[in-house]
Amino acid sequence: MTDPRILEEARQAAQNAYVPYSHFPVAAILELADGTLLSGCNVENASYGLCMCAERNVLSMSVACGVPREDITSLTVYAPTDTLTTPCGACRQVMTELLEPETPVIVTNGRLEKRYTVRELLPDAFEIE
Ligand code: THU
């Protein structure tokens, strides 16, 4: 099952989600090789197209913090839904660019969990040579 420390962090981050329109909180947690956790949540906007997913928020934060992608050991995506919420297509494309292909992506609702790699979530992804 999901690492309890990461799950706790995810539950906290989901509480910070700014979701007045969808009421659909999501948290995304990056674990680094030294045990550091970086947390993100989705942030919505009245101009709906500007809504930003939890995954892309935390991945942008890792860039801003200067974290080398090799130091990211997992990405956990948490949503308190009955069935598992898997990352949207846009987030899969950004994961492909900012994570290693074999980095584990753990999807959880706190009870159920499924594990993927970045490559499994978006095979044959678009990349510029
Ligand atoms: N959302 C995420 O945060 N991650 C995903 O992978 C899918 C969708 C958010 C965006 C929006 O704030 C809400 O969930 C409903 O789509």
XYZ file of C-alpha atoms and ligand atoms in Angstrom:
145
model
C 0.000 0.000 0.000
C 0.919 3.641 -0.286
C 3.664 4.838 2.064
C 1.726 6.240 5.078
C 3.958 9.325 5.213
C 3.191 10.147 1.585
C -0.507 9.423 2.060
C -0.697 11.758 5.029
C 1.083 14.478 3.047
C -1.334 13.911 0.168
C -4.388 14.174 2.400
C -3.079 17.479 3.764
C -2.286 18.837 0.306
C -5.723 17.820 -0.998
C -7.244 19.925 1.760
C -5.405 22.909 0.296
C -6.811 22.299 -3.180
C -8.582 25.391 -4.527
C -11.582 23.763 -6.193
C -14.631 26.067 -5.914
C -15.862 25.011 -9.386
C -15.325 21.252 -9.607
C -15.239 20.408 -5.897
C -12.757 17.737 -6.999
C -9.584 17.976 -4.896
C -6.418 16.276 -6.107
C -2.980 16.142 -4.513
C 0.319 15.218 -6.118
C 3.390 14.376 -4.069
C 6.944 14.029 -5.339
C 9.295 11.991 -3.190
C 12.996 12.791 -3.525
C 15.928 10.442 -2.954
C 16.744 12.091 0.396
C 13.163 11.581 1.630
C 11.995 15.126 1.019
C 8.355 15.392 -0.075
C 7.164 18.155 -2.422
C 3.395 18.677 -2.395
C 1.016 20.117 -4.937
C -2.730 20.439 -5.351
C -5.065 21.575 -8.103
C -5.828 25.279 -8.333
C -8.876 26.403 -10.290
C -9.956 29.735 -11.743
C -13.216 31.375 -12.763
C -11.752 31.382 -16.266
C -12.044 27.600 -16.376
C -9.324 26.999 -18.940
C -6.799 28.314 -16.443
C -7.465 25.513 -13.940
C -4.210 23.753 -13.148
C -3.842 20.131 -12.137
C -2.060 19.016 -8.992
C 0.511 17.033 -10.955
C 1.630 19.929 -13.133
C 1.747 22.266 -10.167
C 4.121 20.029 -8.228
C 6.233 19.243 -11.288
C 6.652 22.976 -11.962
C 7.646 23.407 -8.339
C 10.357 20.776 -8.691
C 11.807 22.758 -11.596
C 11.599 26.027 -9.654
C 13.348 24.382 -6.698
C 16.148 23.133 -8.945
C 15.472 19.451 -8.236
C 17.256 17.220 -10.773
C 14.770 14.729 -12.237
C 17.100 11.879 -11.308
C 16.480 12.749 -7.659
C 12.718 12.214 -7.956
C 11.948 8.679 -6.822
C 8.153 8.685 -7.198
C 5.082 10.741 -7.976
C 1.929 9.940 -6.009
C -1.449 11.178 -7.219
C -4.212 11.183 -4.623
C -7.898 11.949 -4.992
C -10.483 11.021 -2.334
C -12.752 9.330 -4.881
C -14.417 5.901 -4.798
C -12.526 4.713 -7.861
C -8.951 5.612 -8.709
C -8.343 8.945 -10.439
C -5.594 8.632 -13.028
C -3.634 11.594 -14.420
C -5.065 13.525 -17.375
C -3.371 13.496 -20.748
C -1.789 16.931 -20.333
C -0.163 15.858 -17.064
C 1.143 12.667 -18.663
C 2.848 14.731 -21.354
C 4.464 17.010 -18.764
C 5.543 13.994 -16.660
C 7.237 12.605 -19.758
C 9.318 15.762 -20.052
C 10.155 16.300 -16.379
C 10.487 12.778 -14.960
C 12.509 9.722 -15.949
C 10.591 7.162 -18.054
C 10.837 4.509 -15.342
C 9.859 6.758 -12.415
C 6.951 5.148 -10.538
C 3.610 6.966 -10.593
C 1.396 5.766 -7.758
C -2.316 6.478 -8.011
C -4.275 6.150 -4.784
C -7.498 7.056 -3.072
C -6.171 5.990 0.303
C -7.754 2.526 0.077
C -6.940 1.346 -3.443
C -3.649 1.849 -5.205
C -2.297 1.247 -8.686
C 1.323 1.642 -9.768
C 2.501 2.714 -13.203
C 5.673 4.102 -14.689
C 5.751 7.388 -16.586
C 6.374 5.413 -19.781
C 3.367 3.161 -19.151
C 1.097 6.163 -18.712
C 2.141 7.679 -22.039
C 3.802 5.225 -24.401
C 5.372 6.601 -27.587
C 5.102 10.136 -26.215
C 5.848 13.193 -28.312
C 9.355 14.517 -27.697
C 11.566 16.892 -29.649
C 14.915 15.273 -30.474
N -7.287 17.384 -12.016
C -6.052 17.191 -11.482
O -5.627 17.928 -10.579
N -5.296 16.181 -11.971
C -5.684 15.340 -12.980
O -4.891 14.531 -13.447
C -7.055 15.387 -13.473
C -7.843 16.587 -13.074
C -8.107 18.481 -11.497
C -8.351 19.597 -12.477
C -9.617 20.198 -11.949
O -9.272 21.136 -10.926
C -10.341 19.041 -11.289
O -9.379 18.006 -11.137
C -11.509 18.502 -12.108
O -11.118 18.244 -13.411
